[in-house]
mmCIF file of C-alpha atoms and ligand atoms in Angstrom:
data_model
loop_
_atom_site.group_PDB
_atom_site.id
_atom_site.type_symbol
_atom_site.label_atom_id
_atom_site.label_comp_id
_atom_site.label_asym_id
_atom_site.label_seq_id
_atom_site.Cartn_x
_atom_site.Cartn_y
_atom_site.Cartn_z
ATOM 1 C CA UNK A 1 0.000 0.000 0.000
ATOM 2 C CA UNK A 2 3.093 2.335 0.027
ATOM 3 C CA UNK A 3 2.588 2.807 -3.429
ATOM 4 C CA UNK A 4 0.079 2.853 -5.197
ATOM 5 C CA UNK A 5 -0.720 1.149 -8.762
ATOM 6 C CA UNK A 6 -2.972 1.002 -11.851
ATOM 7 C CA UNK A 7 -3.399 -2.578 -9.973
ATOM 8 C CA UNK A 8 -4.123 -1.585 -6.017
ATOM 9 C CA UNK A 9 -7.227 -3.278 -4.923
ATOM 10 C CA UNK A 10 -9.458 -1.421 -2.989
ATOM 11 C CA UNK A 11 -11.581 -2.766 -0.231
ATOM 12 C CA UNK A 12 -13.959 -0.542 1.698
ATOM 13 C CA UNK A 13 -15.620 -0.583 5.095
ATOM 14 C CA UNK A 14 -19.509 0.610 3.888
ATOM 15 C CA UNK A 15 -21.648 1.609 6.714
ATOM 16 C CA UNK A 16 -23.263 4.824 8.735
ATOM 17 C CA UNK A 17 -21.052 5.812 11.010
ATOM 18 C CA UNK A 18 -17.699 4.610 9.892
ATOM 19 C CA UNK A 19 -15.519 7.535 10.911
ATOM 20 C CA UNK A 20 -14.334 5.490 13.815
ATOM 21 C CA UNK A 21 -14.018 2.166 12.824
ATOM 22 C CA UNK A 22 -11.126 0.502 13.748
ATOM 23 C CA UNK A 23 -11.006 -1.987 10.593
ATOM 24 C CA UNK A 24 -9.506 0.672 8.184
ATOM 25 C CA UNK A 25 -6.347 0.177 11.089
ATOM 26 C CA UNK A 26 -5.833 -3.675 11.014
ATOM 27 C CA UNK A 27 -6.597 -4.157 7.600
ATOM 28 C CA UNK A 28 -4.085 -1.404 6.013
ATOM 29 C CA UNK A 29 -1.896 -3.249 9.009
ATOM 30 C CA UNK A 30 -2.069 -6.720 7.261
ATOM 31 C CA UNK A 31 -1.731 -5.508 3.740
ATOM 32 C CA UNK A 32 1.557 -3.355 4.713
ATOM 33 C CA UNK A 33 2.274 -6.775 6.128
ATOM 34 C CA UNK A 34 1.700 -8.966 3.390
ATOM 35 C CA UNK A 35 3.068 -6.945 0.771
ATOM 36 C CA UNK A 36 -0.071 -6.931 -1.077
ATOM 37 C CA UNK A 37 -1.165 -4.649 -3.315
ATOM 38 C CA UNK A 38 -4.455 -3.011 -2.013
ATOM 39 C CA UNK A 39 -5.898 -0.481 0.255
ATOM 40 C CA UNK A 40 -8.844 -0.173 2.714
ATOM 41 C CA UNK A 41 -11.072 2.855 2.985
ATOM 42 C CA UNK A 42 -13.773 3.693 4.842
ATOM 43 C CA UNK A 43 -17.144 5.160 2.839
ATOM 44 C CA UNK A 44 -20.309 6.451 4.668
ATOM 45 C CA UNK A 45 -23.320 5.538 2.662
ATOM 46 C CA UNK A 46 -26.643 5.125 3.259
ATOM 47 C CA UNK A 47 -29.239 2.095 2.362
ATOM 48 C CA UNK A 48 -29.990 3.658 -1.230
ATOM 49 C CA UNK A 49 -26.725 3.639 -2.146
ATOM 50 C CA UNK A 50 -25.067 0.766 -1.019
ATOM 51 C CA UNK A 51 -26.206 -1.644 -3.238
ATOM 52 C CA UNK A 52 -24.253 0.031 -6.545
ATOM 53 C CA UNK A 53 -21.686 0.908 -4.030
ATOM 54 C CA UNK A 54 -20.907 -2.645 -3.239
ATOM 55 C CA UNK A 55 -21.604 -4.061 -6.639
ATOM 56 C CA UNK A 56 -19.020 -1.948 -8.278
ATOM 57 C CA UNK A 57 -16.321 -2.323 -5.984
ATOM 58 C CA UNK A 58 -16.747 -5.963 -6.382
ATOM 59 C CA UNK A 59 -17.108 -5.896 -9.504
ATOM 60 C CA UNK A 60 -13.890 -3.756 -10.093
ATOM 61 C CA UNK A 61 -11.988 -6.913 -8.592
ATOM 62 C CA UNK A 62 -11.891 -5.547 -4.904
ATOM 63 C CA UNK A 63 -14.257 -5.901 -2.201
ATOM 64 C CA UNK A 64 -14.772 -4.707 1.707
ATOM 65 C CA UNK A 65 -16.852 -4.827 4.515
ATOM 66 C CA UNK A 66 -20.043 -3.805 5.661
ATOM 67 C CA UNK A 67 -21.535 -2.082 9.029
ATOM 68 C CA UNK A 68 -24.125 -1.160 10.950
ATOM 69 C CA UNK A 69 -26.974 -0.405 10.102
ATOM 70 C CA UNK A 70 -26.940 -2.277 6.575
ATOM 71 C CA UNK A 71 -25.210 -5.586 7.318
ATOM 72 C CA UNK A 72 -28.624 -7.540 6.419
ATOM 73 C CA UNK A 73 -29.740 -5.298 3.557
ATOM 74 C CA UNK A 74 -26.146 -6.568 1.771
ATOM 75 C CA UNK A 75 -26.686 -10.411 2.672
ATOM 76 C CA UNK A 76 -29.532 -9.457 0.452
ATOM 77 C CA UNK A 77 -27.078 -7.707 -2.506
ATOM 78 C CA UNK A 78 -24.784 -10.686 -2.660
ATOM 79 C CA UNK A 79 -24.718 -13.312 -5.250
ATOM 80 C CA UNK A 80 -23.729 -15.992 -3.565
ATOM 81 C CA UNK A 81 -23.933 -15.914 0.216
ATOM 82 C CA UNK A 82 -21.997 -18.241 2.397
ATOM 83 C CA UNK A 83 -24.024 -20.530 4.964
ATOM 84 C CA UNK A 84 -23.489 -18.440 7.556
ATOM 85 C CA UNK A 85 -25.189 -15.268 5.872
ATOM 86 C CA UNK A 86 -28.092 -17.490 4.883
ATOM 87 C CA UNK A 87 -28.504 -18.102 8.717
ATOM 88 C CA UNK A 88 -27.952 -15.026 10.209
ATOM 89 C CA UNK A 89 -29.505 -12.837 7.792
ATOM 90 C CA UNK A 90 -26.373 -10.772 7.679
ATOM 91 C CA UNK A 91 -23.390 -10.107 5.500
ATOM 92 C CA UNK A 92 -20.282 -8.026 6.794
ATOM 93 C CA UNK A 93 -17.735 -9.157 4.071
ATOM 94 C CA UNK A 94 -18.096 -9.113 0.324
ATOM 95 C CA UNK A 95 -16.095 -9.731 -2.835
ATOM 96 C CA UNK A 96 -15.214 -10.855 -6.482
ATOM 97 C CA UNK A 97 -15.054 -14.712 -7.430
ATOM 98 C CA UNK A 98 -15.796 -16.060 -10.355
ATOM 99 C CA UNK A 99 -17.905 -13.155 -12.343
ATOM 100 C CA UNK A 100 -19.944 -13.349 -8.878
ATOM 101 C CA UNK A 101 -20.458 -11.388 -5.503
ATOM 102 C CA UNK A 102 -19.619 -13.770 -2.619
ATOM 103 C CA UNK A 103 -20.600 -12.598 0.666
ATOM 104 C CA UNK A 104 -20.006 -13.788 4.156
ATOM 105 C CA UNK A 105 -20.464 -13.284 7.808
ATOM 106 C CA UNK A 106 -16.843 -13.272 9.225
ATOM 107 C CA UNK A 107 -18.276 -12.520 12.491
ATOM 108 C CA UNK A 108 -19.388 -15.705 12.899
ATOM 109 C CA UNK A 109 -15.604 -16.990 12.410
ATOM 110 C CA UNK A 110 -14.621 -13.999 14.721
ATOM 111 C CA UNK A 111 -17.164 -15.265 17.658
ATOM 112 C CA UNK A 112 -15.851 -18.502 16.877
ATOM 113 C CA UNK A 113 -11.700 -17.806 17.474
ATOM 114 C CA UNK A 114 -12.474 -15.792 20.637
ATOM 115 C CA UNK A 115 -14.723 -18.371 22.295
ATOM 116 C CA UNK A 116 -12.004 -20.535 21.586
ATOM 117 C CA UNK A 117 -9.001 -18.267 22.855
ATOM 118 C CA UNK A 118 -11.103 -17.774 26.442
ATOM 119 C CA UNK A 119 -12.508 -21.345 26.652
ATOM 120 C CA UNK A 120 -11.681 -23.979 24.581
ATOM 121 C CA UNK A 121 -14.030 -25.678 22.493
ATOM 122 C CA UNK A 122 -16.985 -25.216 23.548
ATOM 123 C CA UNK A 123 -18.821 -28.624 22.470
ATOM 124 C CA UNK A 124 -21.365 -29.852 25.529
ATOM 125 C CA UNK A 125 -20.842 -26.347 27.400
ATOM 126 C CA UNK A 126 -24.016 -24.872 29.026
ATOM 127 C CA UNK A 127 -24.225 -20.897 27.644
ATOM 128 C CA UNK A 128 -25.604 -17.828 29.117
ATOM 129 C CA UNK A 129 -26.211 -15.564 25.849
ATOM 130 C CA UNK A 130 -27.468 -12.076 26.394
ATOM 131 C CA UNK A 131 -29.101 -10.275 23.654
ATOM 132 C CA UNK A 132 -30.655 -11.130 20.863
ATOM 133 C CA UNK A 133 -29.283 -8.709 17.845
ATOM 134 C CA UNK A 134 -27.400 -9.116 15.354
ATOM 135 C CA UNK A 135 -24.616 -9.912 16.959
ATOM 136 C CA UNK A 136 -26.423 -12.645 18.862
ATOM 137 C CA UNK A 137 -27.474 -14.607 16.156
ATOM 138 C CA UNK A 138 -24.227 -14.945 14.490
ATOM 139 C CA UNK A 139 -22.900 -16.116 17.598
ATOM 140 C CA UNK A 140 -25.467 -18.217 18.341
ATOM 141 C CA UNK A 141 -25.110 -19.606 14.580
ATOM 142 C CA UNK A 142 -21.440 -20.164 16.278
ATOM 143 C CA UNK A 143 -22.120 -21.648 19.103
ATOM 144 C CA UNK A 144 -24.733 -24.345 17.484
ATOM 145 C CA UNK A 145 -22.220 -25.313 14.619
ATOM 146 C CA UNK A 146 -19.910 -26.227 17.834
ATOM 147 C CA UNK A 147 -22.459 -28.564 19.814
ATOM 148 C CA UNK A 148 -23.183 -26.667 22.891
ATOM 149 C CA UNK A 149 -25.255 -28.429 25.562
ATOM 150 C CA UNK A 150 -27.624 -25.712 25.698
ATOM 151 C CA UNK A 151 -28.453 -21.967 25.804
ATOM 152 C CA UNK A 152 -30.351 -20.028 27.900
ATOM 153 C CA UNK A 153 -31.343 -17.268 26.043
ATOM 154 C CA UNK A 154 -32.522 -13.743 27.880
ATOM 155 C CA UNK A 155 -33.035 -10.312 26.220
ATOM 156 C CA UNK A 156 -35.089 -7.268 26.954
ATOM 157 C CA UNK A 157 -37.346 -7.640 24.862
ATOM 158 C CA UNK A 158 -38.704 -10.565 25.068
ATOM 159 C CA UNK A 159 -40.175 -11.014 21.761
ATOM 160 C CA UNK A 160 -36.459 -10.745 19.834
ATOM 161 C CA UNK A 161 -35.159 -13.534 21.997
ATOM 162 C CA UNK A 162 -38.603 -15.520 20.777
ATOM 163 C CA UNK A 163 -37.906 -14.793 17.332
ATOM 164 C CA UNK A 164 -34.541 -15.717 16.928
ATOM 165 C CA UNK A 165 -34.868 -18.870 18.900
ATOM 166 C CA UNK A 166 -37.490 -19.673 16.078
ATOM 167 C CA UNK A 167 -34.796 -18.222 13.233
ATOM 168 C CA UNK A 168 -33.259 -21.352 14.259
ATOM 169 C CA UNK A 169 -35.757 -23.610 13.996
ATOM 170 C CA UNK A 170 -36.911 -23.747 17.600
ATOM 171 C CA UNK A 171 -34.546 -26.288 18.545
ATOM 172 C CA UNK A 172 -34.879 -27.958 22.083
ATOM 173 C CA UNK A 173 -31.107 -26.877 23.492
ATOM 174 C CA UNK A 174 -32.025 -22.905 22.990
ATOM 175 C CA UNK A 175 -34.300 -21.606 26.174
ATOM 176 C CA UNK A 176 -35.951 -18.212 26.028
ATOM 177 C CA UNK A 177 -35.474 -16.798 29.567
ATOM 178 C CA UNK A 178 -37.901 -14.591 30.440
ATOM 179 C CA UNK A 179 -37.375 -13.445 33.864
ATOM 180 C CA UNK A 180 -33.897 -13.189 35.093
ATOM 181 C CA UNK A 181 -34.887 -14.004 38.501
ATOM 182 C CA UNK A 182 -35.590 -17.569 37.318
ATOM 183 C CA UNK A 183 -31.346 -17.748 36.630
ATOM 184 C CA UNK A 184 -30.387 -17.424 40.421
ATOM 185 C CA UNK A 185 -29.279 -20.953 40.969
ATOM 186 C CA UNK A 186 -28.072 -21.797 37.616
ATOM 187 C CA UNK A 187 -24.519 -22.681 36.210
ATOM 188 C CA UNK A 188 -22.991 -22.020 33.262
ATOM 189 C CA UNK A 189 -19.604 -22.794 31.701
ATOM 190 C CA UNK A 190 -20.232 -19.780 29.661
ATOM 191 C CA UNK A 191 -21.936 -16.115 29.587
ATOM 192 C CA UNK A 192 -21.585 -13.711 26.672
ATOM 193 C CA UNK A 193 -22.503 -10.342 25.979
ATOM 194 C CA UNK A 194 -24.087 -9.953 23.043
ATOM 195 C CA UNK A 195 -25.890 -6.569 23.842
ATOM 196 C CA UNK A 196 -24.875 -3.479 23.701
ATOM 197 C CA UNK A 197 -24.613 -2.323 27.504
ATOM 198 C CA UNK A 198 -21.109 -1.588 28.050
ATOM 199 C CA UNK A 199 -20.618 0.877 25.002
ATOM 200 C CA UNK A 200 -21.297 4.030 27.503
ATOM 201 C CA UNK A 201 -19.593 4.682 30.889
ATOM 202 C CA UNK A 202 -22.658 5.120 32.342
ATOM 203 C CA UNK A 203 -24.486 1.314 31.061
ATOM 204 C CA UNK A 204 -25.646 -0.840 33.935
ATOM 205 C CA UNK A 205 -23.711 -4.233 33.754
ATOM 206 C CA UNK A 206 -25.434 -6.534 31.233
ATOM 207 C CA UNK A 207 -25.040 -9.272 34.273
ATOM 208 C CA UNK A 208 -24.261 -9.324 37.702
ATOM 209 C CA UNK A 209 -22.873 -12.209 38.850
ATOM 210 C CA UNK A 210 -24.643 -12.811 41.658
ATOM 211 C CA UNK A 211 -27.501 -13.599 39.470
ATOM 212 C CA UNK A 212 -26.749 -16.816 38.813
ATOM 213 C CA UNK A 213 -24.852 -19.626 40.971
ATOM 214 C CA UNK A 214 -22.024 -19.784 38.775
ATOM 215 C CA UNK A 215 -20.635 -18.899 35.205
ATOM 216 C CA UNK A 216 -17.255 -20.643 34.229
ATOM 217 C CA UNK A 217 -15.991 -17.435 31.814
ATOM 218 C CA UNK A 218 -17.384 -14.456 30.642
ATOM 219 C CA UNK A 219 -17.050 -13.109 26.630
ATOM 220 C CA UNK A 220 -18.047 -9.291 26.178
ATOM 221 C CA UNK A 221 -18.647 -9.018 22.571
ATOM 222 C CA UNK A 222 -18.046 -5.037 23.469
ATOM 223 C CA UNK A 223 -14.597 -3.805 23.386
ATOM 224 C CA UNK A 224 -12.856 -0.835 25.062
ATOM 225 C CA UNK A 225 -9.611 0.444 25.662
ATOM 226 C CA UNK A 226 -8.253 -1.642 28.691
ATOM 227 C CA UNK A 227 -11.383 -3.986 28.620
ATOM 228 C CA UNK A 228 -15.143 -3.087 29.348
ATOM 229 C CA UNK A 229 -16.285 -2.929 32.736
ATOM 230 C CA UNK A 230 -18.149 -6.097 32.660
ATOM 231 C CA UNK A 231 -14.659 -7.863 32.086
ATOM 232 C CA UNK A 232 -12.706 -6.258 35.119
ATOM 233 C CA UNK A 233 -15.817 -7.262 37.410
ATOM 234 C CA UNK A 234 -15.612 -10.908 35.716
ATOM 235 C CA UNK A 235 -11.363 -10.494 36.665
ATOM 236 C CA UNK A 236 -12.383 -9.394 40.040
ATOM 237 C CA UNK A 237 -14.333 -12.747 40.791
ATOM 238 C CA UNK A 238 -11.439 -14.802 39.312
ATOM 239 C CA UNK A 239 -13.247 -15.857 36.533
ATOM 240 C CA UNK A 240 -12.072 -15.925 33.375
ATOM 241 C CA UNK A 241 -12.945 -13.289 30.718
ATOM 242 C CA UNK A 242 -12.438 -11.264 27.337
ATOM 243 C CA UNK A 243 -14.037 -8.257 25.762
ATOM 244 C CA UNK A 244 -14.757 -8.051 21.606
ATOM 245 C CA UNK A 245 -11.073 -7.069 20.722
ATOM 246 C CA UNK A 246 -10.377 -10.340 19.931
ATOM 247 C CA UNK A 247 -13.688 -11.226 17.967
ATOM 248 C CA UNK A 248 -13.032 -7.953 15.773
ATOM 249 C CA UNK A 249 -9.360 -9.153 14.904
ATOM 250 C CA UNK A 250 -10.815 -12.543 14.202
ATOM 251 C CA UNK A 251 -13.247 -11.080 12.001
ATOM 252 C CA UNK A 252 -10.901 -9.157 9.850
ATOM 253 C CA UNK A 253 -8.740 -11.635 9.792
ATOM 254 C CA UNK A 254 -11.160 -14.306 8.202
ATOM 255 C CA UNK A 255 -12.156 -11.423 6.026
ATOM 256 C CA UNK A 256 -8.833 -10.937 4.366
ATOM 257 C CA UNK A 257 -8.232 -14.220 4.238
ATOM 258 C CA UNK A 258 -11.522 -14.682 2.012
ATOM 259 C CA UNK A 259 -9.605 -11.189 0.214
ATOM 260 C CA UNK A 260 -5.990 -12.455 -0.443
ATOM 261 C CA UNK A 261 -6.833 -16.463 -0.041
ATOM 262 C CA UNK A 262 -3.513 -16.100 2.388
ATOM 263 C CA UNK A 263 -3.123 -16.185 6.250
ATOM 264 C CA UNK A 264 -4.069 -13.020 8.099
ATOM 265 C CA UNK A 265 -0.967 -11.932 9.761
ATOM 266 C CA UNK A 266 -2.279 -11.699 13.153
ATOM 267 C CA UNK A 267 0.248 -10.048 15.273
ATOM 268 C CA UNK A 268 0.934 -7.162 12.817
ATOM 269 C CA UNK A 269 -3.263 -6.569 13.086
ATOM 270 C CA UNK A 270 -2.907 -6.820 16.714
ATOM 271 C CA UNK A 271 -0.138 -4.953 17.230
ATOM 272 C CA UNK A 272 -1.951 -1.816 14.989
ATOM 273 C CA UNK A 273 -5.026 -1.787 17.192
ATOM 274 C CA UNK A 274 -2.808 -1.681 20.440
ATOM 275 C CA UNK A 275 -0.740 1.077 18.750
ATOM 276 C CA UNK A 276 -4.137 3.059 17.884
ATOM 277 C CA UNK A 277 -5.884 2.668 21.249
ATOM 278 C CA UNK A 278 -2.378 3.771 22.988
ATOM 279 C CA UNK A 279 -2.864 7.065 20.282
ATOM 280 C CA UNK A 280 -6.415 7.431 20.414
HETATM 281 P P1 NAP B 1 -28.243 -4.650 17.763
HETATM 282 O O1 NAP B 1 -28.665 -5.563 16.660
HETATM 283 O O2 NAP B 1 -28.667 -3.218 17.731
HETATM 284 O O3 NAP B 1 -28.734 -5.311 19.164
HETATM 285 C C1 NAP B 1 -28.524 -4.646 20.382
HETATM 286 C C2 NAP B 1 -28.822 -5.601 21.540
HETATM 287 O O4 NAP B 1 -28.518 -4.924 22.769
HETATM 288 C C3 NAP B 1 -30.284 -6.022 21.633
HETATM 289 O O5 NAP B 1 -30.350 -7.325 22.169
HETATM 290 C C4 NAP B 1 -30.848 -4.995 22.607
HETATM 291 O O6 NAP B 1 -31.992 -5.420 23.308
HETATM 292 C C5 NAP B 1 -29.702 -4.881 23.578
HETATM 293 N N1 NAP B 1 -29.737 -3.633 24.329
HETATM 294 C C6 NAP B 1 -29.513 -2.391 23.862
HETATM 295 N N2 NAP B 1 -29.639 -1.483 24.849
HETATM 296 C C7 NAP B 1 -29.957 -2.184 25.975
HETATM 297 C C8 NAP B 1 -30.233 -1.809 27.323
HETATM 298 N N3 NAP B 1 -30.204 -0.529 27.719
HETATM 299 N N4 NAP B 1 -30.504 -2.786 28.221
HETATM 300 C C9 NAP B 1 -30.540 -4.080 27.824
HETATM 301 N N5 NAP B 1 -30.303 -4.503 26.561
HETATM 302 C C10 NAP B 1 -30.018 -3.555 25.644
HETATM 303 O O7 NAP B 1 -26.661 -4.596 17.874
HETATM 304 P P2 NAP B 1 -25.630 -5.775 17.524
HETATM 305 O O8 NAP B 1 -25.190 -5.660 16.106
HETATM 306 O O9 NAP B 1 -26.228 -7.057 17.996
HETATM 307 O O10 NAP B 1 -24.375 -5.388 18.432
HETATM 308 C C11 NAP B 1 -24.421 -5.501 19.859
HETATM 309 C C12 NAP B 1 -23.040 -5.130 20.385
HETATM 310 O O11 NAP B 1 -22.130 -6.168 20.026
HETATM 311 C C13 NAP B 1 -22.482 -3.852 19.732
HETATM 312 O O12 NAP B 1 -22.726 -2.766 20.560
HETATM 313 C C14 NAP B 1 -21.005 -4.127 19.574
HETATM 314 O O13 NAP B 1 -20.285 -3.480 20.588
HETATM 315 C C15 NAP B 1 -20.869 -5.610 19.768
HETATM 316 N N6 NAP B 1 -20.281 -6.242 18.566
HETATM 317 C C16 NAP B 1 -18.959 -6.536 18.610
HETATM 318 C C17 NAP B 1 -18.350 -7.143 17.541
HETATM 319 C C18 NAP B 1 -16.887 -7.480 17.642
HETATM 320 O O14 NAP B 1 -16.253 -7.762 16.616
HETATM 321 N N7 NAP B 1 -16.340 -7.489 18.843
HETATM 322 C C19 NAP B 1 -19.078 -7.468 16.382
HETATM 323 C C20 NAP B 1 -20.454 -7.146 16.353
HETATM 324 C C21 NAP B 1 -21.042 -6.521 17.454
HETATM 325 P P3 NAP B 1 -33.467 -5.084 22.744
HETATM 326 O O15 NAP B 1 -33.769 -6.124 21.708
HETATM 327 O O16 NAP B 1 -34.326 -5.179 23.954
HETATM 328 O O17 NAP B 1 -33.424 -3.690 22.173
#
């Protein structure tokens, strides 16, 4: 990306906001990596737009990401979807392949490599999943694919939690929890935040942990510099626990990989975010 050629590839992160993204940071960071000729830019659009936005782009032999708020209007652009965006409804990574769009849900893969970096496989473990956005369904897509026991399901609104339990088919090891009271006593090997309490200093905690009997780990799918607060509380107790940092380099990094068809070079992404939250 030092220099650029009649040849660069551009990707671009399409969305509304985008200004501060961090994925214009790790992905310039892996191409100046790699070597590869390309660069990554960040565009505002809005819904009318992004379908020509993301067709040419891919269509010009590069390709990008999408954001909030129109991750399931693209799984909708896309030629050819990946599994993933057929079950969660939502695409945050396009491109060119053979005279097609292919689109995928990287954050699927990104839930995936940080469940696994706190815990393990998680195959037979008993889940606490909070929320029931976007977010949640990919990682519940996630978490299914990898033969958890079971999930106890709780969101605000009720209704959402209903709804996606029956996106999936209504399947026996997903329970809607409607009253949190009904937790206190419970175990899990695993809790994760998939809401979006955390993003503002002032959020309550999207768990206490003296809600339930016990929780093995905690996953905050909500970053911040120096971790969220839900995380330190989790570190206080001994247990356990991550915030979304390592989802959102897992994400990019199955992206480019989908990109380039080469490893992401991990360290050099990590090692860019750390640099820009030390700046920023
Ligand atoms: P979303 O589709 O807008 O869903 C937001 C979720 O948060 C819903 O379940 C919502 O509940 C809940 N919520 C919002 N305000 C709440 C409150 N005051 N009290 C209780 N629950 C509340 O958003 P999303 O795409 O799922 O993203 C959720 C969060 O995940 C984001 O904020 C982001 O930080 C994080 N995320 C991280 C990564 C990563 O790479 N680390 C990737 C994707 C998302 P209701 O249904 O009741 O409104």
């Amino acid at each position: 990306m030092d220099t650029l050629t009649a040849k660069t590839r551009v990707f671009a992160l399409l969305g509304d906001p985008v200004a501060h993204s961090l994925s214009p940071t790790i992905q310039n960071a892996a191409i100046r990596a790699t070597g590869v000729d390309g660069v990554y830019v960040a565009l505002r659009c809005g819904a009318a737009d992004l379908p020509c936005l993301l067709r040419g782009i891919a269509a010009a032999g590069g390709g990008g990401n999408v954001t909030v708020p129109h991750k399931e209007l693209a799984a909708r652009v896309v030629d050819a979807p990946t599994a993933a965006v057929v079950r969660t409804g939502a695409c945050n990574t396009f491109w060119w392949e053979d005279g097609r769009i292919r689109g995928d849900n990287t954050d699927v893969a990104g839930f995936r490599a940080a469940v696994r970096a706190l815990v393990g496989a998680p195959a037979g473990a008993r889940v606490l999943l909070l929320g029931a956005g976007g977010a949640a369904r990919g990682a519940l897509h996630a978490l299914l694919e990898d033969d958890v026991a079971s999930v106890a399901l709780y969101n605000r609104t009720p209704g959402r939690a209903t709804d996606l339990r029956a996106a999936f088919g209504d399947p026996g090891c997903i329970r809607v929890v409607t009253d949190r009271a009904a937790l206190r006593g419970e175990r899990f090997d695993l809790a994760v935040n998939a809401t979006s309490l955390g993003l503002h200093p002032g959020d309550p905690l999207p768990l206490d942990f003296d809600e339930v009997d016990r929780v093995g780990a905690a996953l905050d799918l909500v970053y911040a510099v120096g971790g969220t607060r839900w995380v330190h509380e989790a570190h206080a107790r001994g247990l356990p626990a991550a915030d979304g940092l390592e989802m959102l380099i897992h994400q990019g990094a199955a992206a480019f990989e989908r990109w380039w068809g080469r490893p992401a070079p991990l360290d050099a992404m990590r090692e860019a975010l750390s640099m820009s939250s030390r700046i920023g």
